[in-house]
JSON list of C-alpha atoms in Angstrom, two decimals:
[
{"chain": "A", "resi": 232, "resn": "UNK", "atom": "CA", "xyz": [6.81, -119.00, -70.12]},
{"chain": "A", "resi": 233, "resn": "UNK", "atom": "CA", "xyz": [7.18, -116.40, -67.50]},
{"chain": "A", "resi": 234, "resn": "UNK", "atom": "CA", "xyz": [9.87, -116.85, -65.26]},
{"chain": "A", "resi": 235, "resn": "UNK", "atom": "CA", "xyz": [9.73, -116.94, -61.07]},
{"chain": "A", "resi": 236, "resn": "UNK", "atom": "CA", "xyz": [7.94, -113.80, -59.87]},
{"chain": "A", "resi": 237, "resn": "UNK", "atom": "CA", "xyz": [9.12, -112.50, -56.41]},
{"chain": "A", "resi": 238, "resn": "UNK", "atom": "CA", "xyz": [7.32, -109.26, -54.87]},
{"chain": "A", "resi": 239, "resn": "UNK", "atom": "CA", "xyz": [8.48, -106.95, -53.36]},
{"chain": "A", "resi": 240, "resn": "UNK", "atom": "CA", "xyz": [11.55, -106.52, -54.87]},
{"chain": "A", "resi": 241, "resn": "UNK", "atom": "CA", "xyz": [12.80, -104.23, -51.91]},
{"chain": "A", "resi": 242, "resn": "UNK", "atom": "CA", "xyz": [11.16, -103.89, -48.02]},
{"chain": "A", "resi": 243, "resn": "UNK", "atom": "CA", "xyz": [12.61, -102.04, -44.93]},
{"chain": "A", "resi": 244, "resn": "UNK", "atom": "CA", "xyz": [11.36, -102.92, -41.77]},
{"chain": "A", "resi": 245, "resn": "UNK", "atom": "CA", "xyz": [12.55, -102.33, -38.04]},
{"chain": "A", "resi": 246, "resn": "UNK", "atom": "CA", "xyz": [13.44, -104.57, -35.73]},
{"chain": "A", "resi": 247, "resn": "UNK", "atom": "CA", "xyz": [10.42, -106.68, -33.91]},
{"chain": "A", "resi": 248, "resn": "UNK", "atom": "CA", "xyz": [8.34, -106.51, -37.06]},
{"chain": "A", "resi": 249, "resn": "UNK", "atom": "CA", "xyz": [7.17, -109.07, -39.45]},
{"chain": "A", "resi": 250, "resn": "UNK", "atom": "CA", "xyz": [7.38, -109.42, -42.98]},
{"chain": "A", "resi": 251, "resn": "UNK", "atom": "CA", "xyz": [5.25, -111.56, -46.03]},
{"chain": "A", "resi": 252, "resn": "UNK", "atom": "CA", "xyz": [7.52, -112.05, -49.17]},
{"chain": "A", "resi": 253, "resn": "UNK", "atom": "CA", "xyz": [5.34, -113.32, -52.44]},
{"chain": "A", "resi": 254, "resn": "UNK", "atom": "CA", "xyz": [6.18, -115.78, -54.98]},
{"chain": "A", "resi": 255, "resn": "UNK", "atom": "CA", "xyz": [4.46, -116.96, -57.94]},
{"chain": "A", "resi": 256, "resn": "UNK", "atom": "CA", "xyz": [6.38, -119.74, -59.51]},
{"chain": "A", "resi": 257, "resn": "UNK", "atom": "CA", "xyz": [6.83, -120.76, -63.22]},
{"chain": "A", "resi": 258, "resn": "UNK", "atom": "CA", "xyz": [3.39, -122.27, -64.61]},
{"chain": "A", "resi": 259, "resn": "UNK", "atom": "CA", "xyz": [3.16, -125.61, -64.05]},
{"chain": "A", "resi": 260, "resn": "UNK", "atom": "CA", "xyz": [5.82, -125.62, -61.35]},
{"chain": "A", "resi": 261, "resn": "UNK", "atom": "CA", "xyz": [4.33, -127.01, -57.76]},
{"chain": "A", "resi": 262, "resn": "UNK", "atom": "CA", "xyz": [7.38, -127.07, -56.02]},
{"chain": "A", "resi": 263, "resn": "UNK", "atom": "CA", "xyz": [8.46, -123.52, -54.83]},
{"chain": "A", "resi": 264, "resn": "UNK", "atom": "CA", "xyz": [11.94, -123.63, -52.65]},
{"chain": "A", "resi": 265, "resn": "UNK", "atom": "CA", "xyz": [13.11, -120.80, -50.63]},
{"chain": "A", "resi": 266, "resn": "UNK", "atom": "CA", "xyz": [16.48, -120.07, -49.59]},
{"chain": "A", "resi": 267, "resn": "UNK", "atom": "CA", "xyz": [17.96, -117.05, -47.61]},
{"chain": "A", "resi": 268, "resn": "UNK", "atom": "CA", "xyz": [21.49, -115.09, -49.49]},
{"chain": "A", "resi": 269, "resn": "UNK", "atom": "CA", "xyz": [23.80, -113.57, -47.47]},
{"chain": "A", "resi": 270, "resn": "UNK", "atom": "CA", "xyz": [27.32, -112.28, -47.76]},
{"chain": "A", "resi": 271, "resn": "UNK", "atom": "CA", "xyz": [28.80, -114.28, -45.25]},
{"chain": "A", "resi": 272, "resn": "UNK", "atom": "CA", "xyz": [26.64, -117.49, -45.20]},
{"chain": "A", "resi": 273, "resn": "UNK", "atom": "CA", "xyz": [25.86, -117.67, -49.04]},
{"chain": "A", "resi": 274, "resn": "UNK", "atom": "CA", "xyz": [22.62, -119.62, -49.77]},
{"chain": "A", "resi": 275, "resn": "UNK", "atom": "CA", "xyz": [20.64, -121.13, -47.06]},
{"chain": "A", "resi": 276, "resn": "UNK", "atom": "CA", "xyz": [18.06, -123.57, -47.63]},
{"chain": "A", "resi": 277, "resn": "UNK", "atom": "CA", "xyz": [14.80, -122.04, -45.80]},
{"chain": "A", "resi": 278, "resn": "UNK", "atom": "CA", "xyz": [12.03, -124.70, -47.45]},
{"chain": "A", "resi": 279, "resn": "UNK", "atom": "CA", "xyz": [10.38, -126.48, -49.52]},
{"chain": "A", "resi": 280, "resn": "UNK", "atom": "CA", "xyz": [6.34, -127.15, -50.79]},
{"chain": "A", "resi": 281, "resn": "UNK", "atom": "CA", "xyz": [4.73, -129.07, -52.99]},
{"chain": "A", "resi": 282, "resn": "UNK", "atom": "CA", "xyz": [1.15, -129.31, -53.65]},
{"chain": "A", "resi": 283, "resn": "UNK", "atom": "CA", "xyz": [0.47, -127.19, -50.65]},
{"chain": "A", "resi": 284, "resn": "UNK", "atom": "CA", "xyz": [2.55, -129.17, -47.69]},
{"chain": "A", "resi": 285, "resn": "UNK", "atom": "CA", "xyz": [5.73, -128.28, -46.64]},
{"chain": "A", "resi": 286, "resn": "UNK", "atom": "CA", "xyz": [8.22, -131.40, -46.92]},
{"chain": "A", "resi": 287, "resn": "UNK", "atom": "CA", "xyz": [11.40, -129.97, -46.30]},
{"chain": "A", "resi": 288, "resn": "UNK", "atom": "CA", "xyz": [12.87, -127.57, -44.34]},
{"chain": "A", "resi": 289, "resn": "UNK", "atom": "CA", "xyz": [16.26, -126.18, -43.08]},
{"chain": "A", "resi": 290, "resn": "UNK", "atom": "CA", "xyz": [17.91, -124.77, -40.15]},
{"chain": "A", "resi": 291, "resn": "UNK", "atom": "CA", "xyz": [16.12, -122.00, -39.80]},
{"chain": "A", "resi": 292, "resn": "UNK", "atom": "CA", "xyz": [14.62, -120.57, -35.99]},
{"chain": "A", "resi": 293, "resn": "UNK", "atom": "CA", "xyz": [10.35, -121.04, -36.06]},
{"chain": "A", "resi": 294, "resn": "UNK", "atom": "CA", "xyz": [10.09, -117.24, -36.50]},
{"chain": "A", "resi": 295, "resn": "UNK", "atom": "CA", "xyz": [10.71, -117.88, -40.30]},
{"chain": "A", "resi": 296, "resn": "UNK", "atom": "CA", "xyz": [7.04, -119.57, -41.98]},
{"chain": "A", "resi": 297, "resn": "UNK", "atom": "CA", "xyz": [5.89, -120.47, -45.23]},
{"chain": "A", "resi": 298, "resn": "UNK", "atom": "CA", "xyz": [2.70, -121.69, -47.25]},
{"chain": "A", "resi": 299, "resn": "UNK", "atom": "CA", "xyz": [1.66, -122.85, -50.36]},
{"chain": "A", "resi": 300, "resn": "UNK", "atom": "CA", "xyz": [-1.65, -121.91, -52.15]},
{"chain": "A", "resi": 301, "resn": "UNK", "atom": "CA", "xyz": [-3.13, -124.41, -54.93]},
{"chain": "A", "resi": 302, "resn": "UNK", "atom": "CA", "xyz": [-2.17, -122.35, -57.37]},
{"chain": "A", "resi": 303, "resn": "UNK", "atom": "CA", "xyz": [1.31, -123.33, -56.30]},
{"chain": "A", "resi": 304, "resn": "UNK", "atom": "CA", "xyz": [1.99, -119.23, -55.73]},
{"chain": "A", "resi": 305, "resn": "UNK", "atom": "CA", "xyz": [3.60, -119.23, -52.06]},
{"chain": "A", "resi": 306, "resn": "UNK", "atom": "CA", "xyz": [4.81, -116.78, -49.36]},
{"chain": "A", "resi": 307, "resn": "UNK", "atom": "CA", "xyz": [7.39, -116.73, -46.08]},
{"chain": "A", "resi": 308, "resn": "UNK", "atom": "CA", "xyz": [6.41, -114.97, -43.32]},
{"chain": "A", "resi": 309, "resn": "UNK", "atom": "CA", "xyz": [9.20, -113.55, -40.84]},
{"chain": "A", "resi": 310, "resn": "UNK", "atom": "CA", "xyz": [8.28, -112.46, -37.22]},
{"chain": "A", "resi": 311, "resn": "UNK", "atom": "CA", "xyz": [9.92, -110.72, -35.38]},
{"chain": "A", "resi": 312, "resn": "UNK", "atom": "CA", "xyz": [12.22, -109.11, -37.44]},
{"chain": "A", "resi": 313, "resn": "UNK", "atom": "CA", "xyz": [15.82, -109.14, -36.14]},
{"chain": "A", "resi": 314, "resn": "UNK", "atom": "CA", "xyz": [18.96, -107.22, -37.99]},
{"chain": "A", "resi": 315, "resn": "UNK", "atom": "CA", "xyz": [20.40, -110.21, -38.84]},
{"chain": "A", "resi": 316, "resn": "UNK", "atom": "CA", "xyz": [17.55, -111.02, -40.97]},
{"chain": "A", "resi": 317, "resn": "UNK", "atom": "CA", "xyz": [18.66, -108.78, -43.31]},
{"chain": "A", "resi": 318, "resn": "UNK", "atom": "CA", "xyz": [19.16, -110.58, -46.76]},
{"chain": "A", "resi": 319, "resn": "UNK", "atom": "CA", "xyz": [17.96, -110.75, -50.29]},
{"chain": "A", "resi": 320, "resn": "UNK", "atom": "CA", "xyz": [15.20, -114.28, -50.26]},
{"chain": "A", "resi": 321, "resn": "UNK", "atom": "CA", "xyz": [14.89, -116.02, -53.03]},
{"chain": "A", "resi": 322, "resn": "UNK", "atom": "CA", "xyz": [12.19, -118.31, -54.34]},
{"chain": "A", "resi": 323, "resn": "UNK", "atom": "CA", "xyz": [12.93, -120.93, -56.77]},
{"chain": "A", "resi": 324, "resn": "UNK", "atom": "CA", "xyz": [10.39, -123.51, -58.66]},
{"chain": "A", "resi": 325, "resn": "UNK", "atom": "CA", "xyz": [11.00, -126.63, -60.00]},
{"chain": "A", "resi": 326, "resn": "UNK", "atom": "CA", "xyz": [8.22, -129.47, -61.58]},
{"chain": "A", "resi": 327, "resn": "UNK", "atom": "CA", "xyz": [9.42, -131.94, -58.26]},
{"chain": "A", "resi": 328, "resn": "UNK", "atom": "CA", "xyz": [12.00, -131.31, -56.50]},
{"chain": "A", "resi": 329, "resn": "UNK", "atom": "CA", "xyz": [12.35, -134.99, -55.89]},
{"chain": "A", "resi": 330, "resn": "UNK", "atom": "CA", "xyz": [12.67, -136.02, -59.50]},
{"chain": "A", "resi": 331, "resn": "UNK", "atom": "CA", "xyz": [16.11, -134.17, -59.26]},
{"chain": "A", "resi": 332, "resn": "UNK", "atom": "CA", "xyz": [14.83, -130.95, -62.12]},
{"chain": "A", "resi": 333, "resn": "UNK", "atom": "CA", "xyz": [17.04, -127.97, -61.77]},
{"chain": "A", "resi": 334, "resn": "UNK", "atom": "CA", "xyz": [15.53, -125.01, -59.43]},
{"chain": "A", "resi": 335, "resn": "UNK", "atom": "CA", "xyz": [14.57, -122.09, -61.63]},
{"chain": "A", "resi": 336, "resn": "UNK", "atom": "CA", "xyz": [15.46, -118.73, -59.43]},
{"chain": "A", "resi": 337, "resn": "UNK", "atom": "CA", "xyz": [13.53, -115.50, -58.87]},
{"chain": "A", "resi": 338, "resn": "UNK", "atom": "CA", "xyz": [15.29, -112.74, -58.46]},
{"chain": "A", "resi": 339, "resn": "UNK", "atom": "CA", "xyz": [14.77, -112.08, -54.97]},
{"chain": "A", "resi": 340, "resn": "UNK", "atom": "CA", "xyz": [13.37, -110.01, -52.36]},
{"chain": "A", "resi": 341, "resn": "UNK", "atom": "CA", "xyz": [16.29, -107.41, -50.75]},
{"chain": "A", "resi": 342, "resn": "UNK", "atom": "CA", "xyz": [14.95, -107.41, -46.80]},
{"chain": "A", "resi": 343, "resn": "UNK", "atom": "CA", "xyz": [16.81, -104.82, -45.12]},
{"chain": "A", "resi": 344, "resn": "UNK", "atom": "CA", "xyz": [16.04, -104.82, -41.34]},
{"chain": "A", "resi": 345, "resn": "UNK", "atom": "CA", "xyz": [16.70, -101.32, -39.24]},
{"chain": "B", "resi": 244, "resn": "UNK", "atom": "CA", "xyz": [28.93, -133.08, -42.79]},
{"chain": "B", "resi": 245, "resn": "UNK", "atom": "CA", "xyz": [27.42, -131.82, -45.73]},
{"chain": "B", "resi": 246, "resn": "UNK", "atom": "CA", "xyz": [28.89, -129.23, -47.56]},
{"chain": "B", "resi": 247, "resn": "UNK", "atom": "CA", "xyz": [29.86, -127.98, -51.11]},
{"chain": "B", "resi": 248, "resn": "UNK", "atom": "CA", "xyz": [33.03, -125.45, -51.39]},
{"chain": "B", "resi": 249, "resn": "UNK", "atom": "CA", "xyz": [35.13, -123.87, -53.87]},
{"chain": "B", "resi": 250, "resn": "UNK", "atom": "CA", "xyz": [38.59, -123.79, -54.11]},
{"chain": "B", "resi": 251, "resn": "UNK", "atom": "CA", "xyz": [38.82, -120.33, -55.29]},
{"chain": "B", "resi": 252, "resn": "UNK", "atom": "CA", "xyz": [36.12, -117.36, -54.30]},
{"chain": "B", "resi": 253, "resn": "UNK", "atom": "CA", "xyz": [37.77, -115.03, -57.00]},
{"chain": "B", "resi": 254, "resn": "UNK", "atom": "CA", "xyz": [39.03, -116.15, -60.80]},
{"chain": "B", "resi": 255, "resn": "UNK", "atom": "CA", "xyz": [40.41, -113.80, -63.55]},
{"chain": "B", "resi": 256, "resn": "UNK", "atom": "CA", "xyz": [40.40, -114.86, -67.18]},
{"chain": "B", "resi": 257, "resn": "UNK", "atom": "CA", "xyz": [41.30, -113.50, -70.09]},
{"chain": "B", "resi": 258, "resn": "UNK", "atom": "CA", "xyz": [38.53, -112.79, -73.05]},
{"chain": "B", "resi": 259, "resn": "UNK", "atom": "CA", "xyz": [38.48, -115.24, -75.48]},
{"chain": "B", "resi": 260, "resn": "UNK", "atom": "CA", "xyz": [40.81, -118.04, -72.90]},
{"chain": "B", "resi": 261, "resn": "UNK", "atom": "CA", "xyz": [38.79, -121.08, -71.46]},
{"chain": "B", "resi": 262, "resn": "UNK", "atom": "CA", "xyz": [37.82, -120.79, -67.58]},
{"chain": "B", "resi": 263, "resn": "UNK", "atom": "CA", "xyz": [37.06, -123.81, -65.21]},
{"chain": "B", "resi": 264, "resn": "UNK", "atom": "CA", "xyz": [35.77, -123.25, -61.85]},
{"chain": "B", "resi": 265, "resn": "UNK", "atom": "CA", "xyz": [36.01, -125.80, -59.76]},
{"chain": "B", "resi": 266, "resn": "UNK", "atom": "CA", "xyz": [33.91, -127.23, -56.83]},
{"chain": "B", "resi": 267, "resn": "UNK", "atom": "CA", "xyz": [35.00, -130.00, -54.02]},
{"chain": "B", "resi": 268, "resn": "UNK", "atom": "CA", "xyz": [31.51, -131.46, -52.20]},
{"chain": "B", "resi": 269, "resn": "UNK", "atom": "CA", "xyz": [32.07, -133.84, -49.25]},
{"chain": "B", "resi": 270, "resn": "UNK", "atom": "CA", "xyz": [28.75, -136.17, -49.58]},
{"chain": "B", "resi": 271, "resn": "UNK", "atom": "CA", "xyz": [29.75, -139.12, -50.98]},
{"chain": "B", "resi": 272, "resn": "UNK", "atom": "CA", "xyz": [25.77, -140.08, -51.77]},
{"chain": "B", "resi": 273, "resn": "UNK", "atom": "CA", "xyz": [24.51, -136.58, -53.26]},
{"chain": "B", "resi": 274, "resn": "UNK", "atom": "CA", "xyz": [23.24, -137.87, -56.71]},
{"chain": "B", "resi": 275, "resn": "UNK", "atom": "CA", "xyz": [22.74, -134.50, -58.43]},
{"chain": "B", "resi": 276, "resn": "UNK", "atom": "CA", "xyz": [24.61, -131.57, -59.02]},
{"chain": "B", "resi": 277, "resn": "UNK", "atom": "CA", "xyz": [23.93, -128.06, -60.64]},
{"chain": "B", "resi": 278, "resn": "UNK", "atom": "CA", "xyz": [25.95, -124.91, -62.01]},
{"chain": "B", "resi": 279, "resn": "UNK", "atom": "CA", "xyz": [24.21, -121.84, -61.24]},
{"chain": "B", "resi": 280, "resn": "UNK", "atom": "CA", "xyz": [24.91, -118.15, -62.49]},
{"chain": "B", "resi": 281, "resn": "UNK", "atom": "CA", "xyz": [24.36, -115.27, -60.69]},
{"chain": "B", "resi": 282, "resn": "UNK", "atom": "CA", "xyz": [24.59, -111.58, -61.85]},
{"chain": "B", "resi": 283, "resn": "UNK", "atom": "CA", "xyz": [24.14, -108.84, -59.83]},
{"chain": "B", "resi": 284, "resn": "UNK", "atom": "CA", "xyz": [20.87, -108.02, -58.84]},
{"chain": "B", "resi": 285, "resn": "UNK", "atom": "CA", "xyz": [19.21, -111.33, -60.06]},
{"chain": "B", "resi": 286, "resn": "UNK", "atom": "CA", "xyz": [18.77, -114.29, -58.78]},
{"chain": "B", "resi": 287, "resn": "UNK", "atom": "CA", "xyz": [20.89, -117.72, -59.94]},
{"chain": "B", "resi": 288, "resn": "UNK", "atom": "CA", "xyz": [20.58, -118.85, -63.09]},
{"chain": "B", "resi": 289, "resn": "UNK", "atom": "CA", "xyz": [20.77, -122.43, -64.03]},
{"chain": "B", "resi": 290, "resn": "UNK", "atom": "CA", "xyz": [23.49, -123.43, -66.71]},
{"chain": "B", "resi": 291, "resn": "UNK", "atom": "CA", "xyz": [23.73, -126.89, -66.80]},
{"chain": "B", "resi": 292, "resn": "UNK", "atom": "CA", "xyz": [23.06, -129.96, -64.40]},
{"chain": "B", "resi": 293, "resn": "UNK", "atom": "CA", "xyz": [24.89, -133.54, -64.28]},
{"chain": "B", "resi": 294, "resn": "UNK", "atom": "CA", "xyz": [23.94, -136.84, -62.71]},
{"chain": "B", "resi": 295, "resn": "UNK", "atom": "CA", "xyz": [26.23, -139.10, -60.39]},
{"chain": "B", "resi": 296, "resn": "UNK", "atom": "CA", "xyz": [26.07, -141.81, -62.89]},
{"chain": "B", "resi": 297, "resn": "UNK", "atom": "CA", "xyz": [27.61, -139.52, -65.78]},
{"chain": "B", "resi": 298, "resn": "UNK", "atom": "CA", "xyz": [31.28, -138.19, -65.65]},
{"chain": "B", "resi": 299, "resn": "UNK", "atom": "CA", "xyz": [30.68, -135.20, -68.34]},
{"chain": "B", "resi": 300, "resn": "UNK", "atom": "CA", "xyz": [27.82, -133.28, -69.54]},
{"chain": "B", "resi": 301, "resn": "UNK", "atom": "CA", "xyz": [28.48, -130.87, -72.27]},
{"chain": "B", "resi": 302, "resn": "UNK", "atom": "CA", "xyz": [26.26, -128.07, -72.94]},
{"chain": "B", "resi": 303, "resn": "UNK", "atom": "CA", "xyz": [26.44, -124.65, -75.08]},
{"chain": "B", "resi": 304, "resn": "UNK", "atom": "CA", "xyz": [30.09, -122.96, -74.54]},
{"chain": "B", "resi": 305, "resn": "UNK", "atom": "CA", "xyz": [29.84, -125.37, -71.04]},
{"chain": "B", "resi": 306, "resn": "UNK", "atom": "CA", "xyz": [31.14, -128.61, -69.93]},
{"chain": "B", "resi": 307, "resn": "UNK", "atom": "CA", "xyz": [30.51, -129.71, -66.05]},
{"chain": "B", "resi": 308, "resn": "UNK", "atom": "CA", "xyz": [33.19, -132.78, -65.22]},
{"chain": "B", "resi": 309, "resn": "UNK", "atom": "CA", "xyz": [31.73, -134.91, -62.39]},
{"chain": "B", "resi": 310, "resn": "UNK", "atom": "CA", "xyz": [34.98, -136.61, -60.58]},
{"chain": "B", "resi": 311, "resn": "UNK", "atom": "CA", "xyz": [33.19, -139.28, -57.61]},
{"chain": "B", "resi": 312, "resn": "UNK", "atom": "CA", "xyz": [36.44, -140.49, -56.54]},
{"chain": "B", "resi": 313, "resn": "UNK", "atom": "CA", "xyz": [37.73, -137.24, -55.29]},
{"chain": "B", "resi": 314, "resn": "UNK", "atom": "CA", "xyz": [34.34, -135.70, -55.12]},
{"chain": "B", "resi": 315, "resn": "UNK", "atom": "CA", "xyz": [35.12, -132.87, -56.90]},
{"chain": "B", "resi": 316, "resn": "UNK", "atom": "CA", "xyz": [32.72, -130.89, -59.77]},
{"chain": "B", "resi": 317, "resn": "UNK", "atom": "CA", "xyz": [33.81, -128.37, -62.40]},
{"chain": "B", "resi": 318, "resn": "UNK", "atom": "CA", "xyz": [32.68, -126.49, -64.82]},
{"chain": "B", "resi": 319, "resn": "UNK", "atom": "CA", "xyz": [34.73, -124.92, -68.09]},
{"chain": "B", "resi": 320, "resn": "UNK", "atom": "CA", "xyz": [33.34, -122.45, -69.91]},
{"chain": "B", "resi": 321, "resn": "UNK", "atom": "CA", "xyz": [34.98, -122.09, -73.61]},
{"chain": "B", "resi": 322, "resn": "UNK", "atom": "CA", "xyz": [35.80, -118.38, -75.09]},
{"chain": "B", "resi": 323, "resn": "UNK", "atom": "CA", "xyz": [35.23, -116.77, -72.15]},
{"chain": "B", "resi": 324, "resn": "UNK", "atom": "CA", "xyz": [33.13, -113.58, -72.95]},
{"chain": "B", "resi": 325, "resn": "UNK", "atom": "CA", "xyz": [32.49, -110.44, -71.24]},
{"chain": "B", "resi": 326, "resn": "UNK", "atom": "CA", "xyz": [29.04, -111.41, -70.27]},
{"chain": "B", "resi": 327, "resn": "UNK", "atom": "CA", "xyz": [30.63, -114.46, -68.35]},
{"chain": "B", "resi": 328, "resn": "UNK", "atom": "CA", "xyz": [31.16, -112.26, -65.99]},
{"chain": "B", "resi": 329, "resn": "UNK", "atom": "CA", "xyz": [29.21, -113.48, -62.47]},
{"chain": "B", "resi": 330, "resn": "UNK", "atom": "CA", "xyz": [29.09, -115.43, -59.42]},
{"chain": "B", "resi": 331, "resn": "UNK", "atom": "CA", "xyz": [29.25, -118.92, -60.12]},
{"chain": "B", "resi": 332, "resn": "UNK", "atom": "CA", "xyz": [27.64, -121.28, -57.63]},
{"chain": "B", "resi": 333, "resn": "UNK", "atom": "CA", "xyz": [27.78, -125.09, -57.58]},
{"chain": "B", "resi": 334, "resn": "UNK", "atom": "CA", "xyz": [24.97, -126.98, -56.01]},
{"chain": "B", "resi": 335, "resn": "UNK", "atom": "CA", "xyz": [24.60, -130.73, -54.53]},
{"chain": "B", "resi": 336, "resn": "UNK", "atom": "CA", "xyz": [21.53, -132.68, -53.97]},
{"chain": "B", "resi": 337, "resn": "UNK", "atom": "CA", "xyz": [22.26, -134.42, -50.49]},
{"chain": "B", "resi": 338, "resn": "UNK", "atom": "CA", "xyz": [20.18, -137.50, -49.18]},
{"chain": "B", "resi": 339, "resn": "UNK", "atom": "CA", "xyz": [17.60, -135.20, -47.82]},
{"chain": "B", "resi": 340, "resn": "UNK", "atom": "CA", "xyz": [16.39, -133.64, -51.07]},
{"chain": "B", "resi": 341, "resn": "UNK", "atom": "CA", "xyz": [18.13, -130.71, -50.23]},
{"chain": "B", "resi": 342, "resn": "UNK", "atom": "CA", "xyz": [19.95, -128.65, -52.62]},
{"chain": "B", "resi": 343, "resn": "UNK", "atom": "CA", "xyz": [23.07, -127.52, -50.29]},
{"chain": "B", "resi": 344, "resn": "UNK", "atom": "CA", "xyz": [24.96, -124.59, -52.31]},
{"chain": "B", "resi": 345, "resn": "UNK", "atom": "CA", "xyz": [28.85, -123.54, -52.08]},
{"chain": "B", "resi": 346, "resn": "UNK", "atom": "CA", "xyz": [29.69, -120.19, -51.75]},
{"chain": "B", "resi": 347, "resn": "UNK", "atom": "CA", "xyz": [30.55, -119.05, -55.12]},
{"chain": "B", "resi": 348, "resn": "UNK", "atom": "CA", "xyz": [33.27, -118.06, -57.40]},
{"chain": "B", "resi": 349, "resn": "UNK", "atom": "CA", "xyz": [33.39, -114.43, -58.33]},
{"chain": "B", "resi": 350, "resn": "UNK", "atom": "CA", "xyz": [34.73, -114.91, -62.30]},
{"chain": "B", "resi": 351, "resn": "UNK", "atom": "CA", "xyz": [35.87, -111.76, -64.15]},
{"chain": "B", "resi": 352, "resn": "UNK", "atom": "CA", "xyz": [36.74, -111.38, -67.76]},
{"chain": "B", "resi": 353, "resn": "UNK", "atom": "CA", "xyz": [40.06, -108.78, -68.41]},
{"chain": "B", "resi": 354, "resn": "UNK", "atom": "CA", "xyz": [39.64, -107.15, -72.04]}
]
């Protein structure tokens, strides 16, 4: 099976833009997490779909939006860019999340803001 | 609160010795926990998982040792190799399906 497919791998923006990251997750996967890596705050838990709804979601200011397609594939959406945004995203994609399976990891988007 | 930390963000190991990373969480009710990987330049990859109603789950070259009273997770790693050579995250599964991640152990292998 493929693995987790995240595109781009690398974007540059400038401050006060926005941004769409891709995922496609592993077939037969409909949850599709995404979390947020940084140096200094490690992996943050952005959100969560499955079967097209969101049903969980962290800590994170409304600028930073997600969707799910019913093909499970999903995308975040960040407005606004600020430099703190600056991080490498990663998508992850499990069978259910709330069956407890293991999240399966892309490997990332590297959003640098300017 | 919820959190999962390590006790250590940097180990050094000999080739060929045993490692163990550890992990302390503070949720008493998490029910799940996972050992990622990371490399650099790729995203985490999973290495083995363990229930809160198991103590030990063995897997290839890795063993994760679940401790509830002290709420504390490791994982060991026989014959360490070269290509052991990563970030080494440990992840809990909180009340709120979340999967809340420490901030890593940097493990490398000396020749």
């Amino acid at each position: 099976k493929a693995g987790v497919t995240q595109t781009p791998r690398y974007l540059i923006k400038t401050r006060g833009q926005q941004v769409t990251l891709s995922c496609s997750p592993i077939s037969g996967h409909r949850s599709v997490s995404w979390y947020q890596q940084t140096p200094g705050q490690g992996l943050q838990f952005l959100f969560e779909y499955f079967s097209e709804t969101q049903r969980n979601k962290g800590n994170f200011p409304g600028r930073f939006s997600g969707r799910q397609f019913s093909n499970s594939r999903s995308e975040m959406n960040v407005s606004t860019l600020e430099l703190g945004d600056s991080a490498l995203y990663l998508c992850a994609s499990t069978v259910d999340r709330a069956k407890n399976s293991p999240l399966h990891f892309g490997n990332g988007t590297r959003l640098t803001v300017t | 609160g919820e959190s999962v930390g390590l006790h250590l963000p940097t180990l050094s190991v000999q080739e060929g010795d045993n490692s163990i990373i550890n992990c302390a969480y503070s949720n008493s009710a998490s029910d799940y926990f996972i050992w990622y990987k990371q490399e650099s330049g790729k995203g985490p990859q999973f290495i083995i998982d363990i229930r809160s109603n198991m103590d030990k789950r063995q897997g290839q070259r890795v063993t994760v040792l679940l401790n509830k009273t002290v709420k504390h997770l490791s994982l060991q790693i026989a014959a360490t190799q070269p290509g052991d050579s990563a970030v080494y995250f440990c992840a809990e599964n909180n009340m709120s399906q979340k999967l809340v991640f420490g901030q890593g152990t940097r493990l490398t292998i000396n020749p």
